[in-house]
């Protein structure tokens, strides 16, 4: 295996550009004998004479003319790779993979913050997907996702991940337009005990439906199931179709159409939190985007729908 060093390549090109060893040694601030030794070792490794030495300076041999072009290409490629690597390390270039749960609509302050972040960092791109909180944990741990936005609570949080609460939203009641509660301006959670809900918690998953069940249990009942249920944004459509009611955060309620009414919940603790997930050893790219998301939610408080 040929053992050619980057120093030898730089020294060789300096000799060629300077037209001789003496001038090149002065530019490099090294002894001429040391420079000559490096070029001799390079030629020995390549098993080819690169330079013809004379009292007037040096000239390239045919092999040298070939090698000088290759040496410049190698150094240019390396310098580009170094610059790219440093840029990625500083969070200035690369692709960030962002996931959000369906109960954290990518709307309002979040896409605005993302747009501003990408404008400020033209070398960065973002790939967005929708995954459940549990899937996000697995994907971030495995390195397939960089940043996640989840609705708390997250059951069995992974110790290798940082889970930071970044926003709090009020919860609202969604009811069909013709529902008995549609004309109400507010209602207590306790009054919803006999009403069918279109979303119920999964026994092994946290998120919005789990938080709603917690809230109902604090008022002495578990949500009664409608004949059709969903834990996704589909639940808004189920409410509109008249299957039942749903308790959702304001950002999700904002997506409801004209066949759905929004009713304020009287209860002071009727709220829900959004958290940001990332690895504790996340890349600078992921950390930079996380900070942009956090700042956006700080500015958008008290609700994400502003």
Coordinates of C-alpha atoms in Angstrom, one line a residue:
X1 CA 0.0 0.0 0.0
X2 CA 1.4 3.4 -1.0
X3 CA 1.9 5.6 2.0
X4 CA 1.7 9.2 0.8
X5 CA 1.0 11.9 3.3
X6 CA -1.0 15.1 2.8
X7 CA 2.1 17.1 3.9
X8 CA 4.1 15.5 1.0
X9 CA 1.3 16.5 -1.4
X10 CA 1.3 20.1 -0.2
X11 CA 5.1 20.3 -0.2
X12 CA 5.2 18.9 -3.8
X13 CA 2.7 21.4 -5.1
X14 CA 4.5 24.3 -3.3
X15 CA 7.8 23.3 -5.0
X16 CA 6.0 23.2 -8.4
X17 CA 4.3 26.6 -7.8
X18 CA 7.4 28.2 -6.5
X19 CA 9.6 26.8 -9.3
X20 CA 12.2 25.4 -7.1
X21 CA 13.2 24.0 -3.6
X22 CA 14.7 27.2 -2.3
X23 CA 11.8 29.5 -2.8
X24 CA 9.3 26.8 -1.7
X25 CA 11.3 26.2 1.5
X26 CA 11.1 29.9 2.3
X27 CA 7.3 30.0 1.7
X28 CA 6.9 26.9 4.0
X29 CA 9.3 28.2 6.7
X30 CA 11.2 24.9 6.7
X31 CA 14.8 23.9 5.8
X32 CA 15.5 23.2 2.2
X33 CA 17.1 19.9 3.1
X34 CA 13.9 18.8 5.0
X35 CA 11.8 19.8 2.0
X36 CA 14.0 17.9 -0.4
X37 CA 13.9 14.8 1.8
X38 CA 10.0 14.9 1.8
X39 CA 9.9 15.0 -2.0
X40 CA 12.4 12.2 -2.3
X41 CA 10.3 10.0 0.0
X42 CA 7.2 10.9 -2.0
X43 CA 8.9 9.8 -5.2
X44 CA 10.2 6.6 -3.6
X45 CA 6.6 5.8 -2.5
X46 CA 5.3 6.4 -5.9
X47 CA 8.2 4.7 -7.6
X48 CA 8.4 7.5 -10.1
X49 CA 10.5 10.6 -10.6
X50 CA 8.3 13.7 -10.4
X51 CA 10.8 16.5 -10.8
X52 CA 13.9 17.1 -12.8
X53 CA 16.3 19.1 -10.7
X54 CA 18.8 21.6 -12.2
X55 CA 20.7 24.7 -11.1
X56 CA 17.9 26.8 -12.7
X57 CA 15.1 25.1 -10.7
X58 CA 12.8 22.2 -11.3
X59 CA 10.7 20.9 -14.2
X60 CA 8.0 18.4 -14.1
X61 CA 8.5 15.0 -15.6
X62 CA 5.6 13.3 -17.6
X63 CA 4.8 11.4 -14.4
X64 CA 5.0 14.7 -12.4
X65 CA 2.6 16.5 -14.8
X66 CA 0.1 13.7 -14.2
X67 CA 0.6 13.7 -10.5
X68 CA 0.4 17.4 -10.0
X69 CA -3.2 17.4 -11.4
X70 CA -4.2 14.5 -9.2
X71 CA -2.6 16.1 -6.1
X72 CA -4.5 19.3 -6.6
X73 CA -7.7 17.3 -7.0
X74 CA -7.1 15.3 -3.8
X75 CA -6.4 18.4 -1.8
X76 CA -9.4 20.3 -3.2
X77 CA -11.7 17.4 -2.4
X78 CA -10.2 17.1 1.1
X79 CA -10.6 20.8 1.8
X80 CA -14.2 20.6 0.7
X81 CA -14.8 17.6 2.9
X82 CA -13.2 19.3 5.9
X83 CA -15.3 22.5 5.3
X84 CA -18.5 20.4 5.0
X85 CA -17.7 18.4 8.1
X86 CA -17.0 21.6 10.1
X87 CA -20.2 23.2 8.8
X88 CA -22.2 20.1 9.9
X89 CA -20.5 20.1 13.3
X90 CA -21.5 23.7 13.8
X91 CA -25.1 23.0 12.8
X92 CA -24.8 25.0 9.5
X93 CA -25.3 22.2 7.0
X94 CA -27.0 18.9 6.6
X95 CA -30.5 17.3 6.9
X96 CA -32.4 17.1 10.2
X97 CA -35.1 14.4 10.5
X98 CA -38.0 15.8 12.5
X99 CA -41.0 13.8 13.7
X100 CA -44.2 14.9 15.4
X101 CA -47.1 13.0 16.9
X102 CA -50.5 13.5 15.3
X103 CA -51.8 15.3 18.3
X104 CA -49.1 18.0 17.8
X105 CA -50.2 19.5 14.5
X106 CA -47.4 21.1 12.6
X107 CA -49.2 24.4 12.3
X108 CA -49.1 27.9 13.7
X109 CA -45.8 28.9 15.3
X110 CA -43.9 25.7 14.4
X111 CA -43.8 25.9 10.6
X112 CA -43.1 29.7 10.9
X113 CA -40.2 28.9 13.1
X114 CA -38.9 26.2 10.8
X115 CA -39.1 28.5 7.8
X116 CA -37.2 31.2 9.6
X117 CA -34.6 28.7 10.8
X118 CA -34.0 27.3 7.3
X119 CA -33.7 30.8 5.8
X120 CA -31.1 31.7 8.4
X121 CA -29.3 28.4 7.7
X122 CA -29.4 27.9 3.9
X123 CA -27.3 24.7 4.1
X124 CA -29.8 22.9 6.3
X125 CA -32.9 20.9 5.2
X126 CA -35.5 19.2 7.3
X127 CA -37.4 15.9 6.6
X128 CA -40.7 15.8 8.5
X129 CA -42.7 12.7 9.4
X130 CA -45.6 11.8 11.7
X131 CA -44.9 9.1 14.4
X132 CA -46.4 8.2 17.7
X133 CA -44.5 9.2 20.9
X134 CA -43.3 5.6 21.4
X135 CA -42.2 5.3 17.8
X136 CA -40.3 8.5 18.1
X137 CA -38.4 7.3 21.1
X138 CA -37.4 4.1 19.3
X139 CA -36.4 6.0 16.1
X140 CA -34.4 8.7 17.9
X141 CA -32.6 6.1 20.0
X142 CA -31.7 4.2 16.9
X143 CA -30.5 7.4 15.2
X144 CA -33.1 7.3 12.4
X145 CA -34.8 10.5 13.7
X146 CA -33.1 13.5 15.2
X147 CA -35.8 15.6 16.9
X148 CA -39.3 14.7 18.0
X149 CA -42.4 16.7 19.1
X150 CA -44.7 14.7 21.4
X151 CA -47.7 15.2 23.5
X152 CA -47.1 14.3 27.2
X153 CA -47.2 12.1 29.1
X154 CA -44.6 9.8 27.5
X155 CA -44.8 6.4 29.1
X156 CA -41.5 4.7 30.0
X157 CA -39.2 7.5 28.9
X158 CA -35.8 6.4 27.5
X159 CA -32.9 7.5 29.8
X160 CA -30.7 8.2 26.8
X161 CA -33.1 10.9 25.5
X162 CA -33.7 14.4 26.7
X163 CA -37.4 15.2 27.1
X164 CA -38.1 18.9 27.5
X165 CA -41.5 20.5 28.0
X166 CA -41.7 23.4 25.5
X167 CA -45.4 24.4 25.5
X168 CA -48.6 24.2 27.4
X169 CA -52.1 24.4 25.8
X170 CA -55.6 24.7 27.0
X171 CA -57.8 21.7 26.3
X172 CA -61.2 22.3 24.6
X173 CA -64.2 20.1 24.1
X174 CA -65.2 19.4 20.5
X175 CA -68.9 18.5 19.9
X176 CA -71.0 17.9 16.7
X177 CA -72.9 21.0 15.6
X178 CA -76.2 19.4 16.5
X179 CA -75.1 18.1 19.9
X180 CA -76.9 19.2 23.1
X181 CA -73.7 20.8 24.4
X182 CA -73.1 22.7 21.1
X183 CA -74.9 25.8 22.4
X184 CA -72.9 25.9 25.6
X185 CA -70.1 28.4 26.0
X186 CA -68.4 26.3 28.7
X187 CA -68.8 23.0 30.5
X188 CA -67.2 21.1 33.3
X189 CA -65.3 17.8 32.7
X190 CA -67.5 16.1 35.3
X191 CA -70.6 16.8 33.2
X192 CA -69.1 14.6 30.4
X193 CA -69.4 11.3 32.2
X194 CA -72.4 10.1 30.2
X195 CA -71.2 11.4 26.8
X196 CA -69.4 9.0 24.4
X197 CA -65.8 9.9 23.5
X198 CA -64.4 9.2 20.0
X199 CA -60.9 8.8 21.5
X200 CA -59.7 6.4 24.2
X201 CA -56.2 5.7 25.6
X202 CA -54.1 2.7 24.6
X203 CA -52.9 0.7 27.6
X204 CA -49.3 1.0 26.4
X205 CA -49.2 4.5 25.0
X206 CA -49.2 7.9 26.5
X207 CA -50.0 11.2 24.6
X208 CA -53.3 13.1 24.3
X209 CA -55.8 10.3 24.9
X210 CA -53.9 9.2 28.0
X211 CA -53.9 12.8 29.3
X212 CA -57.7 13.2 28.6
X213 CA -58.4 9.9 30.5
X214 CA -56.3 11.2 33.4
X215 CA -58.4 14.4 33.5
X216 CA -61.7 12.4 33.4
X217 CA -60.5 10.1 36.1
X218 CA -59.7 13.1 38.3
X219 CA -63.5 13.8 38.1
X220 CA -64.5 10.3 38.9
X221 CA -65.1 8.6 35.6
X222 CA -63.3 6.9 32.7
X223 CA -64.3 8.1 29.2
X224 CA -67.2 6.2 27.7
X225 CA -66.4 4.8 24.3
X226 CA -68.2 5.9 21.1
X227 CA -69.0 3.2 18.5
X228 CA -66.1 4.5 16.4
X229 CA -62.9 5.7 18.0
X230 CA -59.5 7.0 16.9
X231 CA -56.3 8.3 18.6
X232 CA -55.3 10.2 15.5
X233 CA -56.4 13.5 14.0
X234 CA -59.3 11.4 12.4
X235 CA -61.1 12.0 15.7
X236 CA -62.0 15.5 14.6
X237 CA -63.8 14.0 11.6
X238 CA -65.5 11.5 13.9
X239 CA -66.8 14.4 16.0
X240 CA -68.1 16.2 12.9
X241 CA -69.9 13.1 11.8
X242 CA -71.7 12.9 15.1
X243 CA -70.1 9.8 16.7
X244 CA -69.3 11.6 19.9
X245 CA -67.2 14.3 21.5
X246 CA -63.4 14.8 22.0
X247 CA -61.2 16.8 24.3
X248 CA -58.3 18.2 22.3
X249 CA -55.7 21.0 22.6
X250 CA -56.4 24.3 21.0
X251 CA -54.0 23.7 18.1
X252 CA -55.9 20.6 17.1
X253 CA -59.3 22.2 17.7
X254 CA -58.3 24.9 15.2
X255 CA -58.3 22.3 12.5
X256 CA -62.0 21.4 13.0
X257 CA -64.4 22.4 10.3
X258 CA -67.8 24.2 10.5
X259 CA -69.7 21.1 11.6
X260 CA -67.8 21.0 14.9
X261 CA -68.4 23.4 17.9
X262 CA -65.7 24.3 20.4
X263 CA -66.7 24.5 24.1
X264 CA -64.4 25.8 26.8
X265 CA -63.7 23.5 29.8
X266 CA -64.3 25.2 33.1
X267 CA -61.6 23.1 34.9
X268 CA -58.4 25.0 35.8
X269 CA -56.2 22.0 35.1
X270 CA -57.7 21.2 31.7
X271 CA -54.4 21.6 29.9
X272 CA -51.8 19.5 28.0
X273 CA -48.1 19.8 27.4
X274 CA -45.9 19.4 24.4
X275 CA -42.4 18.1 24.8
X276 CA -39.3 18.0 22.6
X277 CA -37.3 14.8 22.3
X278 CA -33.7 14.4 21.2
X279 CA -30.7 12.3 22.1
X280 CA -28.6 13.7 24.9
X281 CA -25.6 13.5 22.6
X282 CA -27.5 15.0 19.7
X283 CA -25.7 16.6 16.7
X284 CA -25.3 20.4 16.5
X285 CA -27.8 20.3 13.7
X286 CA -30.5 18.7 15.9
X287 CA -29.7 21.0 18.8
X288 CA -29.9 24.1 16.7
X289 CA -33.3 23.1 15.3
X290 CA -34.5 22.1 18.8
X291 CA -33.7 25.6 20.0
X292 CA -35.6 27.2 17.1
X293 CA -38.7 25.1 18.0
X294 CA -38.4 25.9 21.7
X295 CA -38.0 29.6 21.0
X296 CA -41.1 29.5 18.7
X297 CA -43.2 28.0 21.4
X298 CA -42.0 30.4 24.0
X299 CA -43.1 33.3 21.8
X300 CA -46.4 31.7 21.0
X301 CA -47.5 31.2 24.6
X302 CA -49.9 30.9 26.3
X303 CA -51.1 28.7 23.4
X304 CA -49.6 27.2 20.4
X305 CA -52.6 28.3 18.2
X306 CA -51.7 32.0 18.4

